[in-house]
Coordinates of C-alpha atoms in Angstrom, one line a residue:
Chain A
X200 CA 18.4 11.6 -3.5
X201 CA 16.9 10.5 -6.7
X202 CA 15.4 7.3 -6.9
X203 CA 17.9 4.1 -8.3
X204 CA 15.1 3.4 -10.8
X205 CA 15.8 6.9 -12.0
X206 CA 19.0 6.2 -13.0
X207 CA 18.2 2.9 -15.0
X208 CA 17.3 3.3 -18.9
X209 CA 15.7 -0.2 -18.7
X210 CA 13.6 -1.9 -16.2
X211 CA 15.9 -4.9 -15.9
X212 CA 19.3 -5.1 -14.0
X213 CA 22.5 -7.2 -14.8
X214 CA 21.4 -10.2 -13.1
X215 CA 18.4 -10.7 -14.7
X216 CA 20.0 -10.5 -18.5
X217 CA 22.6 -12.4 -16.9
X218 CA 19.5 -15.3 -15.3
X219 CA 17.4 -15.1 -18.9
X220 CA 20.5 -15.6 -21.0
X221 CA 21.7 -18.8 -18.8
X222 CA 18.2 -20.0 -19.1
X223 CA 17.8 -19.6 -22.7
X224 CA 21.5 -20.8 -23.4
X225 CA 21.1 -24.0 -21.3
X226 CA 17.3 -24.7 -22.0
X227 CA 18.4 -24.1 -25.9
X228 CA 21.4 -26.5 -25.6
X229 CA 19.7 -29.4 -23.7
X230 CA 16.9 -29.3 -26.9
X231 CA 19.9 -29.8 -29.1
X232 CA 21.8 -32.7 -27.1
X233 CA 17.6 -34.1 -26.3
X234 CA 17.1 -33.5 -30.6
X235 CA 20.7 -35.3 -31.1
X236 CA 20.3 -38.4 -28.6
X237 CA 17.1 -39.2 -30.2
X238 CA 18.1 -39.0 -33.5
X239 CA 21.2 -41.3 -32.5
X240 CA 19.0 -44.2 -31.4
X241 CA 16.4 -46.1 -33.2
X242 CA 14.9 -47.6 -29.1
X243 CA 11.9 -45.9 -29.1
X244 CA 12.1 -46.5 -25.2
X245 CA 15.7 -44.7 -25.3
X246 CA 14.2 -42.0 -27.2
X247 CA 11.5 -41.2 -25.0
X248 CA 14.2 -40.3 -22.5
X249 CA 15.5 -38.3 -24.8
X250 CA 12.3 -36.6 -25.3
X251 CA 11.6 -35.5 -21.7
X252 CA 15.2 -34.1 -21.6
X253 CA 14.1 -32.1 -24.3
X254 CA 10.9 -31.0 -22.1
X255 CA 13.0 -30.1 -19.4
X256 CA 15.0 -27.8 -21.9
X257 CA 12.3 -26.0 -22.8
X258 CA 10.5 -25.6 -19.1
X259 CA 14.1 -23.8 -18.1
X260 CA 13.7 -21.6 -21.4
X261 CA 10.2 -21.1 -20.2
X262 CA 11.2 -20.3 -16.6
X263 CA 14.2 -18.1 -17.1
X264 CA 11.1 -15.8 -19.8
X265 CA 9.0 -15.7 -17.1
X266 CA 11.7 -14.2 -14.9
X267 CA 12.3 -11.6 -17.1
X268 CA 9.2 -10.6 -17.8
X269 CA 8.3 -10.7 -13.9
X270 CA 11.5 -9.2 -13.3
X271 CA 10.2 -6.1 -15.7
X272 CA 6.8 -5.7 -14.8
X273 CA 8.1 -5.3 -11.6
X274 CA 10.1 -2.7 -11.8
X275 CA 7.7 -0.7 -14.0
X276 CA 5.2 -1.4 -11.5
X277 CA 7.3 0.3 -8.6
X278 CA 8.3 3.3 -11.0
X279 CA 5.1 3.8 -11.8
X280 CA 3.7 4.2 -8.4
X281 CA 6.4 6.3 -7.2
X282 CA 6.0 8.8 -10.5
X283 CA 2.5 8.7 -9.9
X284 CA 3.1 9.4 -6.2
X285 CA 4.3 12.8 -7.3
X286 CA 1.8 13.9 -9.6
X287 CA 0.0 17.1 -7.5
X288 CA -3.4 16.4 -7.5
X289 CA -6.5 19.5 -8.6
X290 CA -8.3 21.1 -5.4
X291 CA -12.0 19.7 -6.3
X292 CA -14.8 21.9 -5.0
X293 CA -15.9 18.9 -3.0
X294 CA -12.1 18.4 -0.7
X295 CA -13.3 21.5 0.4
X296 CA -17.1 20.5 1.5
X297 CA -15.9 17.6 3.0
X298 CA -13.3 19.4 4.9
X299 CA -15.9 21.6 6.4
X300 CA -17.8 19.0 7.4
X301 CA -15.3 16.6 8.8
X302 CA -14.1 19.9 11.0
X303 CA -16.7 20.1 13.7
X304 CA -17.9 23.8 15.3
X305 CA -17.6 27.1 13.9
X306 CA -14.1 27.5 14.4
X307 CA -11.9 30.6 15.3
X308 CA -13.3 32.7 12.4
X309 CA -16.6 32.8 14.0
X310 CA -20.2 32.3 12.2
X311 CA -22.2 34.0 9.5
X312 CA -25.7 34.0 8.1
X313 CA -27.5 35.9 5.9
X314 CA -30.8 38.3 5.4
X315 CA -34.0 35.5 5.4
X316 CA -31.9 32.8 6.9
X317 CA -33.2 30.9 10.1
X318 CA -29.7 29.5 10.7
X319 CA -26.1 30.6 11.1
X320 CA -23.3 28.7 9.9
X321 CA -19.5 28.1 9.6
X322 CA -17.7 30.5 7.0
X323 CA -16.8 27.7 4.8
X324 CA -20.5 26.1 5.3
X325 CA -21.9 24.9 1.8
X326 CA -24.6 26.2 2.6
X327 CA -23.3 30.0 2.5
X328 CA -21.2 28.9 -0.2
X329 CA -21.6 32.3 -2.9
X330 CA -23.9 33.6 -0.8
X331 CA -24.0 37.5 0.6
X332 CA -23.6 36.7 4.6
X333 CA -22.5 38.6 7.3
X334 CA -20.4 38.3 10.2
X335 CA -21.9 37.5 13.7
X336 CA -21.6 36.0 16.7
X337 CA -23.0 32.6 17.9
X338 CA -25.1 34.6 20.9
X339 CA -25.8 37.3 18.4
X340 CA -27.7 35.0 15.7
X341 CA -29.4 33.1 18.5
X342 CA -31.4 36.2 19.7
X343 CA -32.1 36.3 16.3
X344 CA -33.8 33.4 16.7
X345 CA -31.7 31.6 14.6
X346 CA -30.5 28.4 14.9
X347 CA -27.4 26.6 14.1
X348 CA -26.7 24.8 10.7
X349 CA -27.0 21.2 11.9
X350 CA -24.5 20.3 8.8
X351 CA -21.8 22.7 9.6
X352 CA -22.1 22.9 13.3
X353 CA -24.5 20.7 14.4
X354 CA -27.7 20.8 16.5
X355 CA -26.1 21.7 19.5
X356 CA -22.3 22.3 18.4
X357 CA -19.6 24.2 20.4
X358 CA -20.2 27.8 20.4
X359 CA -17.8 30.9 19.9
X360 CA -17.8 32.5 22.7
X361 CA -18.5 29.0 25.0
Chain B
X202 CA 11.8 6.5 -41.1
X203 CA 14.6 4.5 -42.7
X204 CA 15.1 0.8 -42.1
X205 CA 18.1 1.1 -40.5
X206 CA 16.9 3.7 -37.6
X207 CA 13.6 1.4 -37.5
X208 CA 15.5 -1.9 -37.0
X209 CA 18.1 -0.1 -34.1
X210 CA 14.9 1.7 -32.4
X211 CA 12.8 -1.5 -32.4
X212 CA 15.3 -4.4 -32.1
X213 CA 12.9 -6.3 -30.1
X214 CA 9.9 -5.8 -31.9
X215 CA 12.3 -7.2 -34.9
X216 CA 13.5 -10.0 -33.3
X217 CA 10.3 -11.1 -32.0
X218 CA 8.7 -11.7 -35.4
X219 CA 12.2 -13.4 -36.1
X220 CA 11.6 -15.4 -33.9
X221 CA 8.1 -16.2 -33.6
X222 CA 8.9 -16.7 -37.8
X223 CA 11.4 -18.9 -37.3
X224 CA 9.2 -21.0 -34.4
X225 CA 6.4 -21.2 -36.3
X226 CA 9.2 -22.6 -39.5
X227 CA 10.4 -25.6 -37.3
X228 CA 7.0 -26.6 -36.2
X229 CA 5.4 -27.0 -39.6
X230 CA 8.5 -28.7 -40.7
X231 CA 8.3 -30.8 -37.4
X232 CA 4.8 -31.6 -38.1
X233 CA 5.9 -32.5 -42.2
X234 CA 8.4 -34.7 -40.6
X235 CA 6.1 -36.4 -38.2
X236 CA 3.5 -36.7 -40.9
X237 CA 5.8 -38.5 -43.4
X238 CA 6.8 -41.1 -41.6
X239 CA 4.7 -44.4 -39.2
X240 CA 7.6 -45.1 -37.1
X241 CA 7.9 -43.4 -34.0
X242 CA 11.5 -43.9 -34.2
X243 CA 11.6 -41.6 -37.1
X244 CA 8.8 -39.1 -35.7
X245 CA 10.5 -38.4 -32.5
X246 CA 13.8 -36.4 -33.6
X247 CA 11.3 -34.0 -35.5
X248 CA 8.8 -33.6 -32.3
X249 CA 12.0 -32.9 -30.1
X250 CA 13.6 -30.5 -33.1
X251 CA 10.4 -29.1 -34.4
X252 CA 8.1 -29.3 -31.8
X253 CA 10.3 -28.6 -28.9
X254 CA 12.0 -26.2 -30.6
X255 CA 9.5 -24.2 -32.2
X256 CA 7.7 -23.9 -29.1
X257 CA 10.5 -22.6 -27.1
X258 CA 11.5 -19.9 -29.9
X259 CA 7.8 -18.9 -30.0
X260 CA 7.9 -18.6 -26.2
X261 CA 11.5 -16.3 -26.6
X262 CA 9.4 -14.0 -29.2
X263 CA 6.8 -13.6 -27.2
X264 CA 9.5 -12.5 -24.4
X265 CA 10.7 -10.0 -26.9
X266 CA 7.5 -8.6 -27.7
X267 CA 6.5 -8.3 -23.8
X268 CA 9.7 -6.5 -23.8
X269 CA 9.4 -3.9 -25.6
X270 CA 6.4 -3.1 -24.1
X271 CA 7.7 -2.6 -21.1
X272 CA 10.8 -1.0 -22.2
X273 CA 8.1 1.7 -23.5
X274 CA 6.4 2.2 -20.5
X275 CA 9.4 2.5 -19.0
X276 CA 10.7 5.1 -21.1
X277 CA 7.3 7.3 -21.0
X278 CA 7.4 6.9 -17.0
X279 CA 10.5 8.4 -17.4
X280 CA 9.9 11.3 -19.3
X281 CA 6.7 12.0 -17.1
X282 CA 8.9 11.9 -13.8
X283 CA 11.4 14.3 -15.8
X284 CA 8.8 16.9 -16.3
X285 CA 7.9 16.4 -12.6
X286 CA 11.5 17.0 -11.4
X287 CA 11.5 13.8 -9.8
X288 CA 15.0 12.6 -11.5
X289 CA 16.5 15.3 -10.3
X290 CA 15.9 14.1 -6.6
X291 CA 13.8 16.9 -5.8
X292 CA 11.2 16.0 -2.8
X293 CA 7.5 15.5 -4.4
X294 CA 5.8 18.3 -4.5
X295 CA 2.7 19.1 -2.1
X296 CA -0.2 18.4 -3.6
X297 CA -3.3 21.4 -3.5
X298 CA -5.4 18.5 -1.7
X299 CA -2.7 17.7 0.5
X300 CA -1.9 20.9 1.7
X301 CA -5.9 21.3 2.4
X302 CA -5.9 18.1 4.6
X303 CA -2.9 19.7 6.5
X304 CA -5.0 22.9 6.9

């Protein structure tokens, strides 16, 4: 099933138009009734009070914009991970290289090396990597006198036929 | 671009200059008003109607503007997962790397 964020043309939902416009419309109108008390009163004392009504207006304006924008950055926050999530990713010359190494012993399709070499190695070896090799067995190569690739296999790795 | 396909395409954008405009407006008049007058009586109304309120449109511009931006990203998120097939609820697609870890 598609995502519910896929369906939305906008990051926000209802409630938080509905939350920013209470904020703004109540923050807004407390200003006004702060502006008007004050302007009704010559107490400077009274006025004061009128004053840090009007600051309390203006925190909830404040409050009820930073909801929104949270409320946004949020939600393009979460689509972006989940598009991103889906993007297929190149094969890099070096996934494979580390795959070989991270997989220890020759493996089922047995070892190779190559004319002048003093080791044998995996198939997928970096060391063989575009090289002309040829196909052996572990025993084979070792009457060779040829040792194994201690990056591939390792000094003394599993052999094939062990 | 016409003004009337620019002002529906970037309503926000619009209204946040509006609005920043009009914030800016009210707090030089609230600072005229202060200025004008010694009594704090007098100089109050305009820090409540100027300051107060010029701050607070300022602050609902700047909302507008942040807006839009989002709304943007938004929009350009959505035409990327549309050329992924991901709107169309189809499961993500295995990537090369991926299928080599599996291997």
């Amino acid at each position: 099933m598609p995502s519910e964020r896929f369906r939305r043309s906008v990051p926000w939902r209802l409630g938080d138009l509905l939350v920013l416009y209470a904020c703004a419309a109540v923050g807004l109108l407390i200003i006004g009734i702060a502006w008007f008390g004050a302007a009704s009163s010559v107490d400077v004392h009274s006025q004061v009070r009128w004053t840090d009504l009007g600051v309390g207006g203006v925190i909830i304006v404040g409050g009820g914009v930073l909801a929104w924008v949270l409320a946004g950055r949020r939600a393009v926050g979460e689509l972006r991970r989940e598009v991103t999530s889906r993007i297929p990713l190149p094969v890099r010359e070096t996934d494979q290289v580390s795959a070989a190494i991270a997989t220890p012993g020759p493996g089922p399709d047995g070892v190779v090396s190559g004319p002048g070499m003093t080791h044998y190695h995996r198939r997928d070896c970096i060391f063989v990597l575009g090289k002309t090799v040829k196909r052996g067995t572990e025993r084979g190569f070792r009457r060779q006198k040829r040792a194994p690739c201690p990056a591939c296999i390792g000094e003394h790795g599993p052999g094939v036929e062990s | 671009m016409d003004m009337k396909t620019f002002l529906r395409s970037q309503w926000d954008r619009v209204g946040a200059w509006v609005a920043i405009g009009v914030g800016a407006l009210l707090l030089l008049l609230g600072w005229l008003g202060v200025s004008h007058t010694v009594y704090p009586a007098e100089q109050l109304p305009y820090i409540i109607s100027g300051g107060l309120g010029g701050v607070a449109l300022i602050g609902i511009g700047a909302m507008l503007w942040l807006s839009a931006d989002l709304r943007d990203e938004w929009t350009q998120l959505h035409e990327i997962a549309r050329l992924l097939g991901a709107d169309a609820g189809e499961e993500p697609k295995a990537s090369p790397s991926s299928q080599a870890d599996a291997a």
